[in-house]
JSON list of C-alpha atoms in Angstrom, two decimals:
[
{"chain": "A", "resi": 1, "resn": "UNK", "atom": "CA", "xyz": [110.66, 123.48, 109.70]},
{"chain": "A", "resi": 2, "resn": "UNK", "atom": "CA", "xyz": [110.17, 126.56, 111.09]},
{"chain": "A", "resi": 3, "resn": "UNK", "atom": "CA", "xyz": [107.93, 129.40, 109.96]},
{"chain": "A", "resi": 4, "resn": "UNK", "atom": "CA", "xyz": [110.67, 131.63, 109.05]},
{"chain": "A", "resi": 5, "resn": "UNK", "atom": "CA", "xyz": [112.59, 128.60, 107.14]},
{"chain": "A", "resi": 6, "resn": "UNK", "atom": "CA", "xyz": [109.49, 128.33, 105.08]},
{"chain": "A", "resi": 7, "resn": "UNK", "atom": "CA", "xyz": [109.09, 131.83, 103.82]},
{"chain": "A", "resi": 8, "resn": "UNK", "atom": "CA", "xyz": [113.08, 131.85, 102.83]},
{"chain": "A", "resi": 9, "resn": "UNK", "atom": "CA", "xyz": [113.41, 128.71, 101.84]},
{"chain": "A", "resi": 10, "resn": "UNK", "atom": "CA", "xyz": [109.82, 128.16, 99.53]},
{"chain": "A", "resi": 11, "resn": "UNK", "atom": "CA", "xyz": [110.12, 128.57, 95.76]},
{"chain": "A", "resi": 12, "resn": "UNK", "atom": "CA", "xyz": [107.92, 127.77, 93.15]},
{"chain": "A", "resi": 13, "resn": "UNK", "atom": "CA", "xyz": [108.54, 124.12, 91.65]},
{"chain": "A", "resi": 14, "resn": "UNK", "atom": "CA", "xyz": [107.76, 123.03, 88.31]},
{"chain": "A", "resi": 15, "resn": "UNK", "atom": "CA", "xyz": [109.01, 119.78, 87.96]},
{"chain": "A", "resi": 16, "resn": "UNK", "atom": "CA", "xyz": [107.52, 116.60, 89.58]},
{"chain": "A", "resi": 17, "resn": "UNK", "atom": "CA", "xyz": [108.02, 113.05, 89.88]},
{"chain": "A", "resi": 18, "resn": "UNK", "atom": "CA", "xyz": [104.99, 111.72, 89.15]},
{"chain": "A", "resi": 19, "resn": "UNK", "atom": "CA", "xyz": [104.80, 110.41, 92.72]},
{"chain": "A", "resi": 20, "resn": "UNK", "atom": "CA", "xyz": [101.77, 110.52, 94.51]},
{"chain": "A", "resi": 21, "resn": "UNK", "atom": "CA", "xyz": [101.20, 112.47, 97.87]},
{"chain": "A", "resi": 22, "resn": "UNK", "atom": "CA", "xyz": [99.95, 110.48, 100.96]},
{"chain": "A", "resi": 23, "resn": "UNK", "atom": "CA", "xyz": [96.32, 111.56, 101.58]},
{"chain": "A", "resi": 24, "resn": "UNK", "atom": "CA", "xyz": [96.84, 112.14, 105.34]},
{"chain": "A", "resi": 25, "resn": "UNK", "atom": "CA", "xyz": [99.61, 115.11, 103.91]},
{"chain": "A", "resi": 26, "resn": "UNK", "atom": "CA", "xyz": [96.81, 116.38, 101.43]},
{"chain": "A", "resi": 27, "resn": "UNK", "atom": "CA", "xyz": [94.51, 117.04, 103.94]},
{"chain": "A", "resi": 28, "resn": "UNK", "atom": "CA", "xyz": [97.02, 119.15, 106.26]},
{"chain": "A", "resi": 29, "resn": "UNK", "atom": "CA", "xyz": [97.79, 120.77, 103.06]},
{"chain": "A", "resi": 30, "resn": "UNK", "atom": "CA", "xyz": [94.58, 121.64, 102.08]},
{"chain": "A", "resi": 31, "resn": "UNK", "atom": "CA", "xyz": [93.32, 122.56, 106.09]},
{"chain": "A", "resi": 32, "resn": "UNK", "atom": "CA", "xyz": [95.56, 124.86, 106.03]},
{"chain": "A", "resi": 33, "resn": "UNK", "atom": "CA", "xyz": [93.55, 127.35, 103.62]},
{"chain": "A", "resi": 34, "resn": "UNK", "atom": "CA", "xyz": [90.64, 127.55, 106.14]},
{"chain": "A", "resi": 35, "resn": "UNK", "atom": "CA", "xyz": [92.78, 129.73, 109.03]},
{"chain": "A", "resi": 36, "resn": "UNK", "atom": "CA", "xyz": [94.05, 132.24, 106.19]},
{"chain": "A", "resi": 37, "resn": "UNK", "atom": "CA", "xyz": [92.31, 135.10, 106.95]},
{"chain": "A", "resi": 38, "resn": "UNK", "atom": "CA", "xyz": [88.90, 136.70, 105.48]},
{"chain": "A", "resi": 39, "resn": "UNK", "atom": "CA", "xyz": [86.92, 139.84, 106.42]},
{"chain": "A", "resi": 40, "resn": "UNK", "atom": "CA", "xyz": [83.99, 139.12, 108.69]},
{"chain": "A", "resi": 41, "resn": "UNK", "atom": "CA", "xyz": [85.56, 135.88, 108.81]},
{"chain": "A", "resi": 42, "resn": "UNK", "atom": "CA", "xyz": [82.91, 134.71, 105.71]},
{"chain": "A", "resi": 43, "resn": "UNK", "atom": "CA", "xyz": [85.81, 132.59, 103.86]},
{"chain": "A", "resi": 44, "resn": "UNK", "atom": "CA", "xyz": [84.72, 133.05, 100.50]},
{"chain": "A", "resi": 45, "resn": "UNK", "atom": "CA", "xyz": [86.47, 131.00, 99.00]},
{"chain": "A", "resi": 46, "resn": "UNK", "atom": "CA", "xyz": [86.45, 127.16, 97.19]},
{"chain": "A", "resi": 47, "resn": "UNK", "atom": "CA", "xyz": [89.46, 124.97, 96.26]},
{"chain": "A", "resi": 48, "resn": "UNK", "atom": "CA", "xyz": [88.45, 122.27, 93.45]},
{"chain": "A", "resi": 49, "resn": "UNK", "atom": "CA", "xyz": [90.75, 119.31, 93.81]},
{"chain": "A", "resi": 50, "resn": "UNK", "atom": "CA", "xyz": [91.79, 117.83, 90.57]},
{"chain": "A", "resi": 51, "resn": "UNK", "atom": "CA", "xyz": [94.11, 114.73, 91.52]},
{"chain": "A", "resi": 52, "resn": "UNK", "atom": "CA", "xyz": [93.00, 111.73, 89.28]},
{"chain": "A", "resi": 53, "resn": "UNK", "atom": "CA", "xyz": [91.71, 113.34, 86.55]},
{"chain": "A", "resi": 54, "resn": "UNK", "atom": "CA", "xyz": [94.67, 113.68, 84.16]},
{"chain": "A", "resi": 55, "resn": "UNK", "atom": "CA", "xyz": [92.93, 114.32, 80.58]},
{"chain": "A", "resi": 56, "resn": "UNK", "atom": "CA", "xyz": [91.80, 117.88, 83.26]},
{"chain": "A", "resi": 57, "resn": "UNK", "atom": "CA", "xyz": [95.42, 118.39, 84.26]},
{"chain": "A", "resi": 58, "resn": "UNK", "atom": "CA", "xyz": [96.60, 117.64, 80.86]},
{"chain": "A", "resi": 59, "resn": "UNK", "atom": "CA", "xyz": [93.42, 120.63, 79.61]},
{"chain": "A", "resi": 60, "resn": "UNK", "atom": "CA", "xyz": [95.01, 123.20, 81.95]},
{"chain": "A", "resi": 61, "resn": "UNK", "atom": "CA", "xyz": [98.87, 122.67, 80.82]},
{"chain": "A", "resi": 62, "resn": "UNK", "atom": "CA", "xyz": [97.34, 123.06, 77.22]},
{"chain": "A", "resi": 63, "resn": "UNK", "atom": "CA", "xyz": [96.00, 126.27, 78.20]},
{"chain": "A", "resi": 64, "resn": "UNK", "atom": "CA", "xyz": [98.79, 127.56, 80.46]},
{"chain": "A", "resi": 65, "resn": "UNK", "atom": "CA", "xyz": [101.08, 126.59, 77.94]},
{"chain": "A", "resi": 66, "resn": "UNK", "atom": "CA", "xyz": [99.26, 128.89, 75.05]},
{"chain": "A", "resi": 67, "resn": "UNK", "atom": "CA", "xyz": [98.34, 131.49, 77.19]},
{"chain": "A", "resi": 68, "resn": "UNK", "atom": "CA", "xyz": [102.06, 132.01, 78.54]},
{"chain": "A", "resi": 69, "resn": "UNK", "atom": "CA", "xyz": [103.12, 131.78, 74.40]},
{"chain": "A", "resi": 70, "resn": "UNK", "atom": "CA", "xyz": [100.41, 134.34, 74.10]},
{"chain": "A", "resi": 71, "resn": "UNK", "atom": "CA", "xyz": [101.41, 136.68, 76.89]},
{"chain": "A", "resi": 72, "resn": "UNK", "atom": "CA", "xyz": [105.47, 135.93, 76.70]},
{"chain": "A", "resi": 73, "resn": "UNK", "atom": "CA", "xyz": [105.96, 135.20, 73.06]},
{"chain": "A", "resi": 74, "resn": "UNK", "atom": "CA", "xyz": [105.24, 138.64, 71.99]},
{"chain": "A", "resi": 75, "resn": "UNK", "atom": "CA", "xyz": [108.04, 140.40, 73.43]},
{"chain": "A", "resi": 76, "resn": "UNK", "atom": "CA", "xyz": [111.53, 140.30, 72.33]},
{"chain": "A", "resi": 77, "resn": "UNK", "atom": "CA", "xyz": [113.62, 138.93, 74.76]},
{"chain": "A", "resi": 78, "resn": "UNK", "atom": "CA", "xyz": [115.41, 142.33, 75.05]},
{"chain": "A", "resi": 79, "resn": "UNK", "atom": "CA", "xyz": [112.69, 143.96, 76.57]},
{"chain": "A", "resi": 80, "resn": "UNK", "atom": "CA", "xyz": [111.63, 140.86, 79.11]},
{"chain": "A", "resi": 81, "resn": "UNK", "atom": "CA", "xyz": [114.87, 139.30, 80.19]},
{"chain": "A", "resi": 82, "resn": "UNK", "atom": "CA", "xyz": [115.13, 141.86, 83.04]},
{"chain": "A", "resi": 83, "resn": "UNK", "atom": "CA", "xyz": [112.47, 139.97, 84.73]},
{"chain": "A", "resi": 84, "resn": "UNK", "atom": "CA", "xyz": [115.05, 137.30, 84.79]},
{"chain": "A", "resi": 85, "resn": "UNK", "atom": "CA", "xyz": [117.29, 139.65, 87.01]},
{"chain": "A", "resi": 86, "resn": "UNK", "atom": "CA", "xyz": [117.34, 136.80, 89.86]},
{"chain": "A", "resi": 87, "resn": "UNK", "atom": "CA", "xyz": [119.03, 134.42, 87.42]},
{"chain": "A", "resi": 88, "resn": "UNK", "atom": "CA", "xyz": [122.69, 134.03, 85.99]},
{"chain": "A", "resi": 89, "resn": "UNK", "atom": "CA", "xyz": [123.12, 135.52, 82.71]},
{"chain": "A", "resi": 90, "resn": "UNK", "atom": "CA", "xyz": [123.61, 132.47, 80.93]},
{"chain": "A", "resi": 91, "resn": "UNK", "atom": "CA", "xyz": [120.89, 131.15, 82.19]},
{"chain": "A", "resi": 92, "resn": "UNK", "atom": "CA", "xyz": [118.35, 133.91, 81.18]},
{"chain": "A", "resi": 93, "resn": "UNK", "atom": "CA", "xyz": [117.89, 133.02, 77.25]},
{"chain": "A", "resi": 94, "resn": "UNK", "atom": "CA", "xyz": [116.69, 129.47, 77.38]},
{"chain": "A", "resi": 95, "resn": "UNK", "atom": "CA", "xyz": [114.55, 130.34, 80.50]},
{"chain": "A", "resi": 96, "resn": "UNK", "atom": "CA", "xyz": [113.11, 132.84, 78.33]},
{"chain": "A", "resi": 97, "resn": "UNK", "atom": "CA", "xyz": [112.32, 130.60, 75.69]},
{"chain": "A", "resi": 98, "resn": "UNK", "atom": "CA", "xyz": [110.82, 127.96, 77.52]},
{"chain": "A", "resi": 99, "resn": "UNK", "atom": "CA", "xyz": [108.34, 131.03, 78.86]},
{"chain": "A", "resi": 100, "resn": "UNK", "atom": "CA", "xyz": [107.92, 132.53, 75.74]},
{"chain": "A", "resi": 101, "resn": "UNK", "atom": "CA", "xyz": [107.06, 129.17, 74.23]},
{"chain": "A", "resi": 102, "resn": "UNK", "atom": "CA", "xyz": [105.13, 128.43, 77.22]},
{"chain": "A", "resi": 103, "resn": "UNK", "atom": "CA", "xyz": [106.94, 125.21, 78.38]},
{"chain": "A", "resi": 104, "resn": "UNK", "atom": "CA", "xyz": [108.08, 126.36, 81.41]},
{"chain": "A", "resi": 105, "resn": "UNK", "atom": "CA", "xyz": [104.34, 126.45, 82.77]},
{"chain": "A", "resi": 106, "resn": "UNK", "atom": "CA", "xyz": [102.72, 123.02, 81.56]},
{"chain": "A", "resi": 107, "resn": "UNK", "atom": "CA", "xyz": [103.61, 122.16, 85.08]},
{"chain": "A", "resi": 108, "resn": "UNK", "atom": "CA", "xyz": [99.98, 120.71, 85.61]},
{"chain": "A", "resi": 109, "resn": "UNK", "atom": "CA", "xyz": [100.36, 117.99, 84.12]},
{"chain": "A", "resi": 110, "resn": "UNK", "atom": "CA", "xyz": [102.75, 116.64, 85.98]},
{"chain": "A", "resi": 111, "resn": "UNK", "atom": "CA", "xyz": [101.89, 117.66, 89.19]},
{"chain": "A", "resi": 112, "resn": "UNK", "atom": "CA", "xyz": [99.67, 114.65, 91.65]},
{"chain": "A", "resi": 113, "resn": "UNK", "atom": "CA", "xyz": [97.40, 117.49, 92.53]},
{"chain": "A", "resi": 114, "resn": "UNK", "atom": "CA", "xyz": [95.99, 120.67, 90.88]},
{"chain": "A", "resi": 115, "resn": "UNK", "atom": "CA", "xyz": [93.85, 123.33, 93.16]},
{"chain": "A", "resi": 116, "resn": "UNK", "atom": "CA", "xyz": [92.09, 125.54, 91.28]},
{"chain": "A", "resi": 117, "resn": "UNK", "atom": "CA", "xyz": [91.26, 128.45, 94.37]},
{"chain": "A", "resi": 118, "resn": "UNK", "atom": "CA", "xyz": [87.57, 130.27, 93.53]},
{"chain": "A", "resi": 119, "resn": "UNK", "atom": "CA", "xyz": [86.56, 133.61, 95.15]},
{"chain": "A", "resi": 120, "resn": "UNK", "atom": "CA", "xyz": [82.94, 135.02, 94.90]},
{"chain": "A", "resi": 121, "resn": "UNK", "atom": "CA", "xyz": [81.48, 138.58, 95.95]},
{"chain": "A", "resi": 122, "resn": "UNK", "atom": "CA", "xyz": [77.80, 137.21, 96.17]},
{"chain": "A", "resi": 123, "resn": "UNK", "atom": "CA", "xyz": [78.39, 134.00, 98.97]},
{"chain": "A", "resi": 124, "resn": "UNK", "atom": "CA", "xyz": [78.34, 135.87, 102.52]},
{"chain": "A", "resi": 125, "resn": "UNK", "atom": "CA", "xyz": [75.84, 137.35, 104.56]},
{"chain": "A", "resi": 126, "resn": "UNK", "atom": "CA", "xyz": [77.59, 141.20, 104.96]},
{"chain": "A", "resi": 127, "resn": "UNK", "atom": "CA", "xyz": [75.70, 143.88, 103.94]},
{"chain": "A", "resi": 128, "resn": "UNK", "atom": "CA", "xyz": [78.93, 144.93, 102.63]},
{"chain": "A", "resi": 129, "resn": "UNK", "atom": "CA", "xyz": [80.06, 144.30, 98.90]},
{"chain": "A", "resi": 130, "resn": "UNK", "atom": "CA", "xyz": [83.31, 142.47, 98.98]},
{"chain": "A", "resi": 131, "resn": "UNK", "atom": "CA", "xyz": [84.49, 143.08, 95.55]},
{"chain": "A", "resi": 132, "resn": "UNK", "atom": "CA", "xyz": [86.37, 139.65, 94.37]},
{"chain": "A", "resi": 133, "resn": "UNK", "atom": "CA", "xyz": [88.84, 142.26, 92.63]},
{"chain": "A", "resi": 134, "resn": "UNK", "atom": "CA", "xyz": [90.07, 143.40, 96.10]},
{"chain": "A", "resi": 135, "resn": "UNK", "atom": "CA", "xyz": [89.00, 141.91, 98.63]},
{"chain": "A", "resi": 136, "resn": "UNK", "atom": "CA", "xyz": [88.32, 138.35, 97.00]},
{"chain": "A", "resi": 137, "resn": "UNK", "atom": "CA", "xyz": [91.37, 137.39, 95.71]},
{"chain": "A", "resi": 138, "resn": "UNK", "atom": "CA", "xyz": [93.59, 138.18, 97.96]},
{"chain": "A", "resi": 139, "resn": "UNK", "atom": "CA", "xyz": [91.51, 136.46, 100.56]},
{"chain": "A", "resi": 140, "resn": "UNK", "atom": "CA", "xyz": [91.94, 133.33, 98.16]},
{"chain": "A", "resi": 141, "resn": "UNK", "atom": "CA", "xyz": [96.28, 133.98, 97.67]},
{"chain": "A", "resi": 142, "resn": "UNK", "atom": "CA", "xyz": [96.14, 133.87, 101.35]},
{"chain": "A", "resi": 143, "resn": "UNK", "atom": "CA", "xyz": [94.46, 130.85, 101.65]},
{"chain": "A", "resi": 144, "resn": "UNK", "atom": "CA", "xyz": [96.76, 129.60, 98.62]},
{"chain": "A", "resi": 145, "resn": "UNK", "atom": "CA", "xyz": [100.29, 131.00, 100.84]},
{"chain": "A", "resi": 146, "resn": "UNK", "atom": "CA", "xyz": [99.59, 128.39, 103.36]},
{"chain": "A", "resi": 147, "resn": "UNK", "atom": "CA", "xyz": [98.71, 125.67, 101.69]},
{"chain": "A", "resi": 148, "resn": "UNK", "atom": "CA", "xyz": [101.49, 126.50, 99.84]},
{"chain": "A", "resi": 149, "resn": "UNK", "atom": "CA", "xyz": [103.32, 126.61, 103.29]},
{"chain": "A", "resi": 150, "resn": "UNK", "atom": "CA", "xyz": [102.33, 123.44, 104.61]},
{"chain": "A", "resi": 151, "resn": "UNK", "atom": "CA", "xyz": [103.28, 121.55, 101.51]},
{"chain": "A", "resi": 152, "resn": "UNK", "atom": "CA", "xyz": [106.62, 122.82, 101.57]},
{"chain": "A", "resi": 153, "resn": "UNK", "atom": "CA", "xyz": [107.59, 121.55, 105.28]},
{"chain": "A", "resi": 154, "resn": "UNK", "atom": "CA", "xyz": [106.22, 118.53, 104.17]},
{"chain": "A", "resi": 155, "resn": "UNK", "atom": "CA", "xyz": [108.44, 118.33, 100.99]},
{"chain": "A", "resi": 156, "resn": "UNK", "atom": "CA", "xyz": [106.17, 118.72, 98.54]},
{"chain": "A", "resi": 157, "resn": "UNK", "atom": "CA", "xyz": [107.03, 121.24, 95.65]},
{"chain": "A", "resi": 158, "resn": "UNK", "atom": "CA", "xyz": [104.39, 123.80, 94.50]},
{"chain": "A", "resi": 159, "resn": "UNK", "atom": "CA", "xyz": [103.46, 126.31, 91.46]},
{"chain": "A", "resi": 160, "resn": "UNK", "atom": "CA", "xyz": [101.19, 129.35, 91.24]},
{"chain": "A", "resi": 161, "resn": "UNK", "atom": "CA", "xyz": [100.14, 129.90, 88.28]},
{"chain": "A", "resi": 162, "resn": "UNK", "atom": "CA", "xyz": [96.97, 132.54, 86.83]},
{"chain": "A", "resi": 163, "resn": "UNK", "atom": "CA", "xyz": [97.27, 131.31, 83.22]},
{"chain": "A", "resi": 164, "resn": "UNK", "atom": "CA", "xyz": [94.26, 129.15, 83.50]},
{"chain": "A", "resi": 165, "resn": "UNK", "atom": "CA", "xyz": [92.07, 131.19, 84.71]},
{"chain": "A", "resi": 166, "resn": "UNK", "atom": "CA", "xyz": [93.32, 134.90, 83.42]},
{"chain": "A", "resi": 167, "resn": "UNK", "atom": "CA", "xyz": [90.99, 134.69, 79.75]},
{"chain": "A", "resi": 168, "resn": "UNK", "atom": "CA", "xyz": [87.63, 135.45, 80.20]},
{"chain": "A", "resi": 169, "resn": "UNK", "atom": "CA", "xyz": [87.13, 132.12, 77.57]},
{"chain": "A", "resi": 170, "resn": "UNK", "atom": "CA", "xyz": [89.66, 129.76, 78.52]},
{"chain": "A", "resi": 171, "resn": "UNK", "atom": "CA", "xyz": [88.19, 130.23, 82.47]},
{"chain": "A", "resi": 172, "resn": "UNK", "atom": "CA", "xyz": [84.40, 129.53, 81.34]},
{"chain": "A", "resi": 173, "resn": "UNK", "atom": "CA", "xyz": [85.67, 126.80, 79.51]},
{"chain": "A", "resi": 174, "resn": "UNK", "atom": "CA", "xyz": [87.64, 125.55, 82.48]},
{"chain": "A", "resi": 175, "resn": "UNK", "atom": "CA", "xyz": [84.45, 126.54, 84.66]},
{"chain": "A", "resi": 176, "resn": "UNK", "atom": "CA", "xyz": [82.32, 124.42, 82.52]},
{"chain": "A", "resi": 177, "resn": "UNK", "atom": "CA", "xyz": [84.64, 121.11, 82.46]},
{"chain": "A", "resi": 178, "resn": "UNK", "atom": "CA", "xyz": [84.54, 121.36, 86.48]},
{"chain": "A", "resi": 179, "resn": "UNK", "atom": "CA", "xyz": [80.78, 122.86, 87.46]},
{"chain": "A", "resi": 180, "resn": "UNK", "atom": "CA", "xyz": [82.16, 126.20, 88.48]},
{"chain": "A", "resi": 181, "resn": "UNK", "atom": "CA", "xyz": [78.62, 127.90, 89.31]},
{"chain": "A", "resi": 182, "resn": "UNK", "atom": "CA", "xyz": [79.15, 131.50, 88.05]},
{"chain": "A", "resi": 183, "resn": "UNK", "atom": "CA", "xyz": [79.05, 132.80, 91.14]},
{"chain": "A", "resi": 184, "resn": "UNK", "atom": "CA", "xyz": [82.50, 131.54, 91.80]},
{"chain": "A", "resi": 185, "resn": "UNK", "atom": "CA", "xyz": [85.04, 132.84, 89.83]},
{"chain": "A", "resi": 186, "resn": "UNK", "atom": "CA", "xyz": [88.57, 130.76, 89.45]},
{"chain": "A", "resi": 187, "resn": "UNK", "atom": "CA", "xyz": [91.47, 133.20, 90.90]},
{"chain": "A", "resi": 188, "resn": "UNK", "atom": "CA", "xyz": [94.43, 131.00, 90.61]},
{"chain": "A", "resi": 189, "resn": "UNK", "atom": "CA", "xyz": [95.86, 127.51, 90.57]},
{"chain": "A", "resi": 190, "resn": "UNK", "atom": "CA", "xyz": [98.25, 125.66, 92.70]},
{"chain": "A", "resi": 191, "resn": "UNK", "atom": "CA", "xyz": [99.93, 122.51, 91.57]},
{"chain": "A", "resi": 192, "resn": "UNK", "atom": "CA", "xyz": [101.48, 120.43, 94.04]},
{"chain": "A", "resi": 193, "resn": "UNK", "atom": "CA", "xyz": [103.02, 117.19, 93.69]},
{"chain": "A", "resi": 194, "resn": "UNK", "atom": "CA", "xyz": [106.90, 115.06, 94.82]},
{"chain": "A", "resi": 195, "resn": "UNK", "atom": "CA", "xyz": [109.80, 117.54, 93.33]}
]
């Protein structure tokens, strides 16, 4: 597949067999994330692997799952289908209720592997301040975009997803099940597994 293939033809994929992904594939997968760029080259960044521990996975679908109800289940579906523009009209209400229930992203557990990408503004040698809010995370989505990249021209279906991490509690709590040191801070996950 070629580059250009990839950027039309990825999409975010929330359903997975259950299959698991050769090793040799996880590795190009996840060697991808060291060329995405960074400034000075300092790669700030950390990707936590979660792939056999499913009580984890199972912890951040709980989460996803209530945030989403949190952040979706508010809104009447008047005022949020329009997000749904992409999608044919008779599609758009029970799309919208599996968000604003939050079933559409307990993805996780399903998934063979769960990234969870970390930023920090304290690990580099610059005498410049990086701020995670700028430069940080987007150094980390770029990092995420290939992976993300690779997986697909190997076949592999992947979500994005911030609802883990987007609390200030649910992401200690996640930081705390996993070691996060505090000088990391969670940005995003990326589940990957066999569509």
């Amino acid at each position: 597949m070629d580059m250009i293939e990839a950027i039309r033809t990825r999409r975010s994929i929330r359903d997975f067999t259950g299959e698991k992904i050769p090793d040799e594939d996880l590795e190009k997968i996840l060697d991808a994330a060291r060329y995405a760029p960074s400034p000075e080259n300092m790669q700030m960044w950390r990707y936590v692997v979660i792939r056999e521990d499913q009580e984890l996975k199972d912890f951040m679908a709980d989460v996803s799952k209530q945030a989403a109800s949190e952040l979706f289940g508010s809104a009447p579906y008047e005022l949020t289908q329009g997000r749904l523009w992409y999608m044919a009209d008779k599609n758009r209400p029970g799309t919208f209720e599996d968000m604003r229930l939050g079933d559409l992203f307990s993805y996780p557990k399903d998934a063979d592997v769960v990234i969870v990408a970390c930023g920090s503004e304290t690990f580099h040698d610059s005498p410049l301040i990086y701020e995670l809010e700028y430069f940080g995370s987007i150094v980390v989505a770029m990092g995420i975009l290939n992976m993300w990249y690779v997986a697909h021209s190997l076949g592999y279906g992947a979500g994005y997803q911030a609802l883990p991490v987007m609390e200030p509690r649910r992401c200690e709590l996640l930081c705390e099940r996993i070691a996060i040191p505090r000088t990391w801070v969670p940005v995003a996950t990326l589940s990957i597994g066999v569509p």
